[in-house]
XYZ file of C-alpha atoms in Angstrom:
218
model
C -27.222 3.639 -47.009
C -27.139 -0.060 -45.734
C -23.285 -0.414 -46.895
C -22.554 3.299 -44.780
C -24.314 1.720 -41.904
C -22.731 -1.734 -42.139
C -19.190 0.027 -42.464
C -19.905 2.271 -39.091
C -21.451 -1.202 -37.419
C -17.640 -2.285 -38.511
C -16.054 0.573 -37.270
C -17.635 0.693 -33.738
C -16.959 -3.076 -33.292
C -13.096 -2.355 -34.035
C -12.744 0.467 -31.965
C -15.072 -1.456 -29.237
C -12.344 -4.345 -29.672
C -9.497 -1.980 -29.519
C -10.491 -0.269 -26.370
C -10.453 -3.573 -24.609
C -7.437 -4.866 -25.894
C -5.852 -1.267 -24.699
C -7.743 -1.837 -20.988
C -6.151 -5.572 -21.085
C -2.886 -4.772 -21.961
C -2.330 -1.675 -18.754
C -3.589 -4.558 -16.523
C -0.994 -6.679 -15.519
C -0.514 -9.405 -12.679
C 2.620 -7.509 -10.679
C 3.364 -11.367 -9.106
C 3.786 -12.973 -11.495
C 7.147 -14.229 -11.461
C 7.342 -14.418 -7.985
C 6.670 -16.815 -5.627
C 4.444 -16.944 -2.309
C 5.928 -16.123 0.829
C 3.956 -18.214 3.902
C 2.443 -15.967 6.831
C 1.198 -16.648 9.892
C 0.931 -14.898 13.112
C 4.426 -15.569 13.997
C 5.358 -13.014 10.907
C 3.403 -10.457 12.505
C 4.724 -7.855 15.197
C 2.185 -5.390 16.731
C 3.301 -1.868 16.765
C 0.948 0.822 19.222
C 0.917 3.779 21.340
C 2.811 2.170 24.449
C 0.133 3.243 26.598
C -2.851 1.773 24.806
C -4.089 -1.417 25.201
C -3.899 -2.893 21.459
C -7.458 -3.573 20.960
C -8.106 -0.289 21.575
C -6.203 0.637 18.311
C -6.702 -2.935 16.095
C -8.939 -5.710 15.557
C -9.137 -8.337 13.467
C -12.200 -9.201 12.312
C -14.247 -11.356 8.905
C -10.292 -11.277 7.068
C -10.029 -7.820 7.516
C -7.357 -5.805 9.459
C -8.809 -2.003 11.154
C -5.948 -0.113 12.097
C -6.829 3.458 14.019
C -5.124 5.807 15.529
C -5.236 10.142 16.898
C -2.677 12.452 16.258
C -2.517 13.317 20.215
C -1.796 8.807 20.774
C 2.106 8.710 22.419
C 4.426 6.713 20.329
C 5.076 2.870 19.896
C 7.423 3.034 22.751
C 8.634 5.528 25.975
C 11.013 7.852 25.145
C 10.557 7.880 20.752
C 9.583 11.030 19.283
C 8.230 9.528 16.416
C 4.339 10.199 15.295
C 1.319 8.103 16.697
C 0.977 4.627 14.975
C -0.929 1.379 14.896
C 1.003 -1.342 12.442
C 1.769 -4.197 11.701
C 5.663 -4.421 11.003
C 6.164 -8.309 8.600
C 8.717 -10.764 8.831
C 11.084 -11.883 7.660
C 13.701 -9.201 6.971
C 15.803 -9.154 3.964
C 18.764 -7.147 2.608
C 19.108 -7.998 -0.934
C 16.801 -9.640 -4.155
C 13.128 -8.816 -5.205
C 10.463 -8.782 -2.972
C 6.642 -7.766 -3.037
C 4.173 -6.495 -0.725
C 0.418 -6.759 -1.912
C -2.444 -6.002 -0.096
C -6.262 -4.176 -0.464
C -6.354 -0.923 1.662
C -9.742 0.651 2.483
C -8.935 4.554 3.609
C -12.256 6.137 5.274
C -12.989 9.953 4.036
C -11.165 11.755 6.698
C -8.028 10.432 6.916
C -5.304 12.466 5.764
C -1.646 12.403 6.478
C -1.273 8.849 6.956
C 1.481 6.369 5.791
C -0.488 2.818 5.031
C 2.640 0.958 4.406
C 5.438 1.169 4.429
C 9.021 -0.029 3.520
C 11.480 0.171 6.349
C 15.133 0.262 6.709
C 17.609 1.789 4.257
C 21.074 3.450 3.896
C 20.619 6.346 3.879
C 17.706 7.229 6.213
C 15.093 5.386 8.029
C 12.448 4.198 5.251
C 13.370 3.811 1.523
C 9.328 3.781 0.686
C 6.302 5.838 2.426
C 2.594 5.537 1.011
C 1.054 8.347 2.306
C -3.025 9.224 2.252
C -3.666 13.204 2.020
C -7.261 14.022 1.191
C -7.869 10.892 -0.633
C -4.847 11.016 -3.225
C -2.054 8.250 -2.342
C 1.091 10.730 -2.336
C 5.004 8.845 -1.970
C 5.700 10.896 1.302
C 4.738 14.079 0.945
C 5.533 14.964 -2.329
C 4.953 13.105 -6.203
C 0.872 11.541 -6.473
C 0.562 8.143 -7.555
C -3.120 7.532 -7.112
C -6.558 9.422 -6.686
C -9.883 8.776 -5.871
C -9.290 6.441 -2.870
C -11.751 7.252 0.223
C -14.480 4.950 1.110
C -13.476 2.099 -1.794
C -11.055 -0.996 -2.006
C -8.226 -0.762 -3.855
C -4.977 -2.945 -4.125
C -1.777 -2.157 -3.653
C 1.295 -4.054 -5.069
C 4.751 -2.244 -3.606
C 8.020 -3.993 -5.085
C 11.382 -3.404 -3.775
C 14.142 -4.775 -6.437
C 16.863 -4.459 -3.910
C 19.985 -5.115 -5.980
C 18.914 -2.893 -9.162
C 18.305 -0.163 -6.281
C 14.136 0.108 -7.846
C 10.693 0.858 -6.210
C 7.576 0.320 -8.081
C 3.967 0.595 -6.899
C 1.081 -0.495 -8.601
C -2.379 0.190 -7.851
C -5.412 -2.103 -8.947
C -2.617 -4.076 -11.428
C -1.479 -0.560 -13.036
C 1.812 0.838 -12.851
C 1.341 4.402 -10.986
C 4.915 4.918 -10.235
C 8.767 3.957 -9.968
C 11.656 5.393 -7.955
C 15.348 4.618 -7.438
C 15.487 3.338 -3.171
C 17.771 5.054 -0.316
C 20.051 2.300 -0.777
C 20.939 -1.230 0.644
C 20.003 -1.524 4.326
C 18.107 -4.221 7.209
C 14.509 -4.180 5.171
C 10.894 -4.908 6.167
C 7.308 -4.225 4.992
C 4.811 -2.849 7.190
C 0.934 -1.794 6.921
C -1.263 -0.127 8.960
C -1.463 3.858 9.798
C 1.262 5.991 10.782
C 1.418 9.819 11.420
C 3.313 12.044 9.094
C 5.392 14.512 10.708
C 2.768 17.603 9.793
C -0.641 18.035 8.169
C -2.385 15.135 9.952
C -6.066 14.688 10.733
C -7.081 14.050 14.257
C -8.266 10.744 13.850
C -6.634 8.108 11.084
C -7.443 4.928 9.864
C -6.637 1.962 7.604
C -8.274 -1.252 7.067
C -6.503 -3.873 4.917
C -7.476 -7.571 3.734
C -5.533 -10.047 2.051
C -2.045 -9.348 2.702
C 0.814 -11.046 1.137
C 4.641 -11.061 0.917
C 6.262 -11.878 -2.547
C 9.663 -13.164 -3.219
C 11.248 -13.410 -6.763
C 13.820 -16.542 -7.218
């Protein structure tokens, strides 16, 4: 009886040990590798309804950026007949080699049809990447889920553009959720914040984002 329960005691401690090792292993550092691109304000171009006042739709506050917008707001700028945003678009641009943008998003319950960042600029199109909120799952546009589960909680978000092998890859809290081949070479730049989608929107949207960093590989 004593040897039966010293062998399960065994048994539970390996599979205890192996579960861990598992959990270790699908957590990975996406930056590492890659090497810290310096921010400041001067990287940092405001993008609002062109008839808002900006702190109507953004503030800044305790290392956190709150990003809101409706789905009646005109666009950035007179005459555009894109959908309502509030972003921030990050410089510099680039056109070729691996970069990274990481970042922790906090999307409040309600907020559906929303792009929280963003990578703009391609060949063949506007954007070659879309993160898109719909009822709490993080969707790329409209279509494939990467992510679920993400109202009213903090979660990272580590978007990689490999521009010369033509590769997208998003990770979400250091797991790999999903990979994509890009629209092709173009004028490139991350941006975060909340954006319309063309249909299925809720009234009001917002995003709120802390610690926000550009990655460059070398």
């Amino acid at each position: 009886m004593k040897a039966s329960y010293r062998h399960l005691l065994l048994f539970l401690v390996a599979l205890i040990c192996f579960i861990d090792d598992a959990r270790m292993v699908s957590l990975v550092d996406p930056t590492y590798g890659f090497v810290d691109v310096m921010l400041n304000e001067s990287n940092f171009e405001y993008q609002k309804p062109y008839d808002t006042p900006l702190c109507q739709r953004y503030i800044y506050q305790n290392g956190t950026h709150r990003f809101w917008v409706y789905s009646d707001d005109k666009p950035h700028h007179l005459g555009s007949n894109t959908q309502p945003r509030t972003e921030i678009r990050i410089l510099p641009d680039y056109t070729s080699g691996v970069w990274q943008f990481e970042g922790f998003a906090f999307i409040p319950n309600g907020t559906s049809g929303a792009t929280i960042v963003q990578i703009h600029g391609a060949a063949h199109g506007n954007t070659t990447s879309l993160l898109r909120i719909y009822n709490g799952e993080m969707r790329y546009y409209s279509t494939q889920v990467i992510d679920t589960y993400l109202y009213d909680r903090w979660f990272k978000v580590n978007l990689i553009h490999d521009v010369d092998q033509g590769k997208v890859t998003v990770f979400v809290d250091n797991k790999k959720k999903f990979n994509i081949h890009d629209q092709g070479p173009g004028l490139l730049h991350f941006k975060f914040g909340v954006y319309g989608a063309p249909r299925n929107i809720s009234y009001y949207m917002e995003s709120r984002w802390k610690d926000v960093k550009i990655y460059k590989k070398y």
